XYZ file of C-alpha atoms in Angstrom:
459
model
C 101.958 24.408 29.189
C 98.581 22.605 29.103
C 95.550 24.796 29.766
C 94.767 22.619 32.785
C 98.098 23.429 34.402
C 98.174 26.019 37.177
C 99.098 29.312 35.576
C 101.786 31.748 36.640
C 101.102 33.854 39.651
C 102.809 37.051 40.716
C 105.312 36.624 43.522
C 102.878 38.523 45.694
C 100.678 35.445 45.627
C 102.827 33.847 48.327
C 100.026 34.180 50.870
C 97.169 33.183 48.582
C 95.165 30.021 49.151
C 93.265 27.892 46.670
C 90.499 25.679 47.986
C 90.398 22.228 46.465
C 88.653 19.187 47.945
C 91.113 16.923 49.733
C 91.485 13.253 48.876
C 89.616 11.243 51.473
C 90.991 8.014 52.857
C 88.398 6.038 54.725
C 87.454 2.504 55.539
C 90.903 0.948 55.206
C 91.078 -2.565 56.579
C 93.823 -5.145 56.806
C 95.520 -7.828 58.810
C 98.127 -5.635 60.488
C 97.433 -4.633 64.081
C 97.694 -1.243 65.786
C 100.867 0.777 65.379
C 103.383 0.445 68.216
C 105.126 3.307 69.969
C 108.275 1.809 71.471
C 110.983 3.990 72.886
C 113.438 5.441 70.381
C 116.888 3.845 70.182
C 119.518 5.716 72.161
C 122.536 5.515 69.849
C 123.467 8.772 68.092
C 122.977 9.282 64.369
C 125.358 11.432 62.350
C 123.737 14.723 61.372
C 120.720 14.496 63.708
C 122.245 17.214 65.895
C 122.978 19.512 62.938
C 119.505 19.975 61.467
C 118.471 23.246 59.862
C 116.813 25.617 62.378
C 114.069 26.221 59.810
C 113.335 22.522 59.472
C 113.324 22.066 63.257
C 110.919 24.977 63.693
C 108.571 23.724 60.969
C 108.470 20.223 62.477
C 107.788 21.723 65.913
C 104.876 23.675 64.472
C 103.340 20.973 62.257
C 104.112 17.802 64.235
C 103.824 19.195 67.772
C 107.357 18.213 68.787
C 109.963 19.892 70.933
C 113.343 20.724 69.368
C 114.883 17.736 71.168
C 111.952 15.624 70.022
C 112.609 16.603 66.403
C 116.249 15.519 66.657
C 115.328 12.287 68.415
C 112.724 11.443 65.804
C 115.038 12.112 62.856
C 117.722 9.977 64.500
C 115.298 7.131 65.172
C 113.927 7.269 61.619
C 117.430 7.101 60.172
C 118.286 4.054 62.263
C 114.962 2.417 61.368
C 115.621 2.855 57.645
C 118.959 1.066 57.992
C 117.439 -1.824 59.991
C 114.551 -2.156 57.533
C 116.906 -2.289 54.542
C 118.855 -5.120 56.146
C 115.702 -7.079 57.002
C 114.297 -6.622 53.505
C 117.445 -8.218 52.143
C 117.473 -11.094 54.654
C 113.721 -11.887 54.577
C 113.658 -12.092 50.807
C 110.352 -13.003 49.178
C 108.496 -13.012 52.497
C 109.146 -9.335 53.214
C 105.830 -7.535 53.645
C 107.006 -3.932 54.028
C 108.212 -1.672 56.826
C 106.949 1.476 58.485
C 107.624 3.729 61.446
C 104.996 5.211 63.736
C 104.712 7.675 66.590
C 107.055 10.427 67.698
C 109.555 7.745 68.743
C 109.521 6.323 65.184
C 108.920 2.748 66.322
C 109.772 0.315 63.523
C 107.312 -2.370 62.364
C 108.365 -4.955 59.781
C 105.874 -7.306 58.120
C 106.480 -10.839 56.869
C 104.390 -13.585 55.331
C 106.343 -16.257 57.230
C 105.725 -16.547 60.970
C 109.142 -18.176 61.309
C 110.729 -14.783 60.516
C 109.272 -13.004 63.532
C 112.155 -13.928 65.833
C 114.688 -12.515 63.363
C 112.699 -9.265 63.086
C 112.408 -8.928 66.845
C 116.129 -9.565 67.334
C 116.827 -6.695 64.943
C 114.892 -4.357 67.250
C 111.660 -4.101 65.250
C 108.089 -5.179 65.901
C 107.057 -8.146 63.742
C 103.673 -8.456 62.022
C 102.583 -11.512 60.042
C 100.577 -10.559 56.938
C 98.848 -12.375 54.105
C 100.614 -10.728 51.173
C 104.255 -9.963 50.470
C 105.297 -6.490 49.371
C 106.344 -7.995 46.043
C 102.831 -9.412 45.485
C 101.163 -6.090 46.253
C 103.659 -4.166 44.146
C 103.053 -6.525 41.235
C 99.323 -5.825 41.448
C 99.923 -2.073 41.488
C 102.310 -2.398 38.539
C 99.492 -4.062 36.580
C 97.260 -1.079 37.295
C 100.055 1.260 36.200
C 100.407 -0.546 32.864
C 96.731 -0.069 32.109
C 96.843 3.592 33.161
C 99.807 4.359 30.892
C 97.696 3.522 27.842
C 94.317 4.692 29.120
C 94.268 6.853 32.299
C 91.247 5.744 34.347
C 88.321 8.123 34.699
C 87.130 8.948 38.189
C 90.054 7.040 39.788
C 92.391 9.758 41.123
C 94.989 7.629 42.947
C 96.131 4.142 43.944
C 98.995 2.859 46.063
C 100.369 0.005 48.145
C 99.584 0.542 51.830
C 101.981 -1.512 53.957
C 100.019 -0.703 57.125
C 96.910 -2.528 55.897
C 98.760 -4.952 53.597
C 96.514 -4.004 50.691
C 96.495 -2.049 47.429
C 94.274 0.992 48.022
C 92.355 2.345 45.022
C 90.666 5.709 45.464
C 87.678 6.340 43.242
C 84.710 8.650 42.920
C 82.544 5.726 41.817
C 82.879 2.092 42.798
C 82.030 0.986 39.271
C 84.970 2.957 37.867
C 87.347 1.223 40.269
C 85.953 -2.220 39.474
C 86.380 -1.584 35.737
C 89.964 -0.476 36.357
C 90.749 -3.614 38.386
C 89.196 -5.877 35.784
C 91.198 -4.289 32.958
C 94.404 -4.876 34.910
C 93.476 -8.390 36.030
C 94.080 -7.510 39.685
C 92.339 -9.829 42.204
C 89.735 -7.994 44.259
C 91.035 -9.736 47.394
C 94.213 -7.649 47.237
C 92.391 -4.325 47.046
C 90.645 -1.897 49.381
C 88.404 0.657 47.655
C 88.308 4.157 49.124
C 85.736 6.790 48.230
C 87.313 10.016 46.971
C 85.965 13.066 45.182
C 89.360 14.769 44.988
C 90.771 15.916 41.667
C 94.585 16.101 41.938
C 96.319 18.733 39.845
C 99.936 19.703 39.354
C 101.431 22.586 41.311
C 102.897 24.225 38.221
C 103.769 27.776 39.343
C 105.910 26.838 42.338
C 109.345 27.107 43.767
C 110.721 24.439 46.025
C 113.727 26.421 47.034
C 114.401 29.285 44.642
C 112.003 30.248 41.876
C 112.793 29.917 38.206
C 110.860 30.918 35.098
C 110.221 29.020 31.875
C 110.610 31.023 28.656
C 110.248 34.160 30.746
C 106.661 33.411 31.795
C 105.534 30.367 33.821
C 107.170 29.865 37.218
C 108.292 26.657 38.953
C 110.723 25.780 41.730
C 114.164 24.258 41.923
C 114.085 20.832 43.493
C 117.729 19.964 44.187
C 121.038 21.108 42.652
C 122.825 18.344 40.722
C 125.826 17.714 38.507
C 126.348 15.665 35.392
C 130.094 15.360 35.132
C 131.245 18.978 35.373
C 127.881 20.392 34.203
C 125.842 21.949 36.991
C 122.064 22.229 37.110
C 119.027 21.081 39.068
C 116.123 18.630 39.081
C 112.515 19.745 39.189
C 109.043 18.560 38.194
C 108.579 17.182 34.682
C 105.385 19.126 34.064
C 107.305 22.400 34.381
C 108.919 22.230 30.932
C 110.066 20.165 27.959
C 113.589 19.760 26.519
C 114.776 22.982 24.913
C 112.652 25.327 27.043
C 114.895 28.106 28.414
C 114.898 29.136 32.064
C 115.733 32.280 34.009
C 116.454 32.473 37.713
C 114.686 34.147 40.612
C 116.439 37.386 39.565
C 115.176 37.030 35.970
C 118.719 36.513 34.693
C 119.399 33.854 32.029
C 119.909 30.540 33.780
C 119.858 27.513 31.452
C 117.499 25.130 29.663
C 115.649 21.839 30.124
C 117.731 18.863 29.018
C 115.287 16.106 29.937
C 111.668 15.919 31.073
C 109.129 13.166 31.699
C 105.403 13.825 32.289
C 102.987 12.088 32.588
C 104.163 8.585 33.511
C 106.716 10.122 35.857
C 107.094 13.753 36.921
C 110.760 14.709 36.839
C 113.062 16.908 34.779
C 116.547 18.301 34.810
C 117.846 21.723 33.796
C 121.459 22.413 32.833
C 122.530 25.795 34.201
C 124.892 28.391 32.741
C 128.373 28.745 34.193
C 127.243 31.815 36.137
C 125.153 29.599 38.402
C 126.877 27.448 41.015
C 125.046 24.429 42.456
C 124.961 24.398 46.277
C 123.772 21.604 48.596
C 121.068 23.836 50.073
C 117.294 24.140 50.318
C 115.795 27.584 50.948
C 114.915 27.903 54.642
C 112.824 31.072 54.281
C 114.632 33.158 56.881
C 115.153 30.305 59.328
C 118.455 29.005 57.980
C 118.942 26.948 54.846
C 118.800 23.148 55.020
C 122.076 21.479 54.063
C 121.524 18.301 52.048
C 123.816 15.386 52.938
C 122.291 12.524 50.923
C 119.161 10.978 49.451
C 118.319 7.952 51.602
C 114.596 7.267 51.215
C 112.527 7.721 54.362
C 110.202 4.905 55.439
C 106.439 5.230 55.398
C 105.403 7.062 58.548
C 108.592 9.150 58.640
C 108.519 12.915 59.004
C 108.982 14.938 55.835
C 109.081 18.687 55.137
C 108.498 20.732 51.999
C 109.944 24.087 50.930
C 107.873 26.169 48.516
C 107.715 29.771 47.368
C 104.003 30.200 48.090
C 103.690 28.686 51.540
C 107.278 28.340 52.804
C 108.011 25.409 55.126
C 105.371 22.817 55.917
C 105.796 19.372 57.405
C 103.925 16.122 57.837
C 104.589 12.447 57.287
C 105.120 10.017 54.432
C 101.808 8.235 53.892
C 102.554 5.756 51.083
C 105.450 5.375 48.708
C 105.157 4.091 45.148
C 101.714 5.626 44.657
C 99.983 6.448 41.379
C 97.860 9.533 40.762
C 95.776 10.615 37.783
C 95.964 14.285 36.797
C 93.992 15.751 33.912
C 97.104 15.367 31.766
C 97.498 11.648 32.551
C 98.637 9.191 35.208
C 101.894 9.571 37.120
C 103.275 6.493 38.907
C 106.012 5.998 41.469
C 105.204 9.154 43.441
C 105.073 9.375 47.233
C 101.855 10.406 48.962
C 102.097 12.748 51.976
C 99.803 14.760 54.230
C 101.963 17.863 53.776
C 99.972 20.806 52.439
C 100.903 22.750 49.293
C 99.459 25.454 47.059
C 100.005 26.881 43.578
C 103.541 28.204 43.451
C 105.040 25.267 45.386
C 105.476 22.862 42.397
C 108.880 21.329 41.770
C 109.974 22.274 45.281
C 112.126 20.251 47.646
C 110.895 17.524 50.000
C 113.426 16.618 52.691
C 113.512 14.284 55.683
C 116.129 15.513 58.122
C 119.075 16.303 55.855
C 118.124 13.688 53.248
C 116.678 14.761 49.891
C 113.410 12.934 49.200
C 111.846 14.373 46.060
C 110.249 17.238 44.141
C 106.682 18.478 44.542
C 104.348 17.064 41.898
C 100.712 17.880 42.730
C 97.808 17.131 45.001
C 94.677 18.517 46.594
C 93.766 20.969 49.337
C 95.675 23.962 50.686
C 97.642 25.109 53.733
C 94.597 26.595 55.459
C 92.470 23.478 55.563
C 95.174 20.873 54.889
C 95.510 18.514 51.987
C 97.384 15.743 50.209
C 100.567 16.334 48.207
C 102.534 13.882 46.057
C 106.242 14.165 45.402
C 108.359 12.506 42.730
C 111.240 10.713 44.477
C 114.592 12.237 43.607
C 116.637 9.041 43.193
C 114.778 7.810 40.079
C 115.297 11.246 38.518
C 119.025 11.097 39.236
C 119.235 7.613 37.744
C 117.159 8.510 34.671
C 119.492 11.312 33.622
C 122.818 10.127 35.054
C 122.967 12.925 37.629
C 124.739 13.263 40.959
C 123.077 15.039 43.863
C 125.127 17.945 45.188
C 125.678 17.318 48.904
C 127.701 18.773 51.746
C 131.277 17.573 52.196
C 131.192 15.289 49.168
C 133.867 15.183 46.442
C 132.625 16.463 43.095
C 133.428 13.272 41.177
C 130.131 11.335 40.792
C 129.854 7.631 41.546
C 129.851 5.505 38.461
C 126.878 3.381 37.499
C 126.681 0.062 39.359
C 128.736 -2.663 37.735
C 129.097 -6.356 38.405
C 131.037 -6.611 41.662
C 134.366 -8.406 41.830
C 134.941 -11.427 44.013
C 133.902 -10.552 47.559
C 137.085 -9.680 49.510
C 135.228 -9.804 52.841
C 134.316 -7.077 55.315
C 131.159 -5.543 56.782
C 130.108 -3.602 53.669
C 127.128 -5.193 51.888
C 124.995 -4.263 48.891
C 121.367 -3.609 49.787
C 122.274 -1.919 53.085
C 121.195 1.660 53.860
C 124.181 3.649 55.135
C 124.030 7.021 56.882
C 126.684 9.727 56.791
C 129.335 8.867 59.400
C 128.868 5.094 59.304
C 132.150 3.134 59.245
C 132.528 -0.164 57.365
C 135.309 -2.513 56.427
C 135.966 -3.790 52.908
C 138.857 -6.143 52.264
C 141.720 -4.910 54.426
C 140.534 -1.289 54.579
C 138.103 0.800 56.635
C 135.864 3.512 55.169
C 133.597 6.285 56.495
C 130.311 7.065 54.703
C 130.225 10.627 53.313
C 126.564 10.750 52.260
C 123.587 8.584 53.075
C 122.638 6.056 50.382
C 121.362 2.556 49.703
C 124.392 0.483 48.635
C 124.184 -1.013 45.137
C 126.190 -3.894 43.655
C 129.439 -2.438 42.358
C 129.328 0.640 44.599
C 132.100 -0.779 46.771
C 133.890 1.744 48.999
C 137.147 1.803 46.983
C 135.206 2.462 43.757
C 133.012 5.390 44.836
C 135.036 8.108 46.612
C 131.963 10.349 46.375
C 130.286 8.051 48.919
C 133.158 6.617 50.996
C 136.358 8.043 52.529
C 139.240 5.704 53.219
C 140.442 5.787 56.861
């Protein structure tokens, strides 16, 4: 482990706090107007009434909601994600991003073409006309990422696309450092908002995001989510926790497995193959309040509620601030992480981020603590699954993993469509058959219901 990594702590450190200056976010400007708070849709969402008691309690504490309010918000966020996925597909190049806001999870969708506003409104969302498409902003951020991969910027801790302001936000301790970074990447200043920040993000190395595990009998990290690769069981975690070949032992100090793949910096994910004595379960440690059962990995929209499980601080909740962010640690830049206002402390690294029953990612790093609050980044779980050919272990799902997307055959007709976000319980038609969704996912070309029994059940 690098000397700058957070070193192992005794398990008794669960109540310890480490004070680190939080990343500030000030002076953001943009063309989007104030967030709406429309009433939540009334239709039920599968799984919203079966949330973990621990997750419900944590969201009540951290977001100030009632138990019914938690269920209503999760249901509204799930519906919003599905609507947003459909609009992103139909709006094409003009799509400017989507977000939810307020306890009712009101959906706002941005477009560069005023002619699209009627279509957005008809879909039940609030339309905002913006100057830049999401693709344009993402392209600018990608240019910054390319520069950072070769030469991590000094005094520029983080950058991300902010769909609320329709800008790329670059946080920096000095304005000159940010300007140098932009110039090296060739990013137009008109696309960027600079934000003053003195924060120094670091990785949460000695953490558990469910159950603890140990690397080579010393350093401690946390299991993110149990997975399978064919018949081989294991789990995903943070990449900075270990390199291929490093052995692991479980929370009980019994031999567990070894790292098979790891990426850090650049990304921050890894996967560990476990011994046959360890059985993957679709659970996240609920810390005495009931474990969370994972049913899928549909990505939550910006503004959605999200909760983290960690061995130092237990359950803590907040909201997704920006997806596809980049952050510079001492070891280098990590891109593609999601920025949240959920607190975390040493001992929480690698741990699980969930939204409702949907797996979101594994704890990477951040600033602050759970006494004063802070910023935490998580590595989304889906890219980790794709990188290593893994299947997330979920509740009620056959063990056979879906195959990689292939070129689809001639469209036989039906309501199923690639690019659509489906939730567990959704029913679609494909050809002459009907199918029920077993786990939430974003449909890919080739993942037709007859071809992926892990995702769809024939009716």
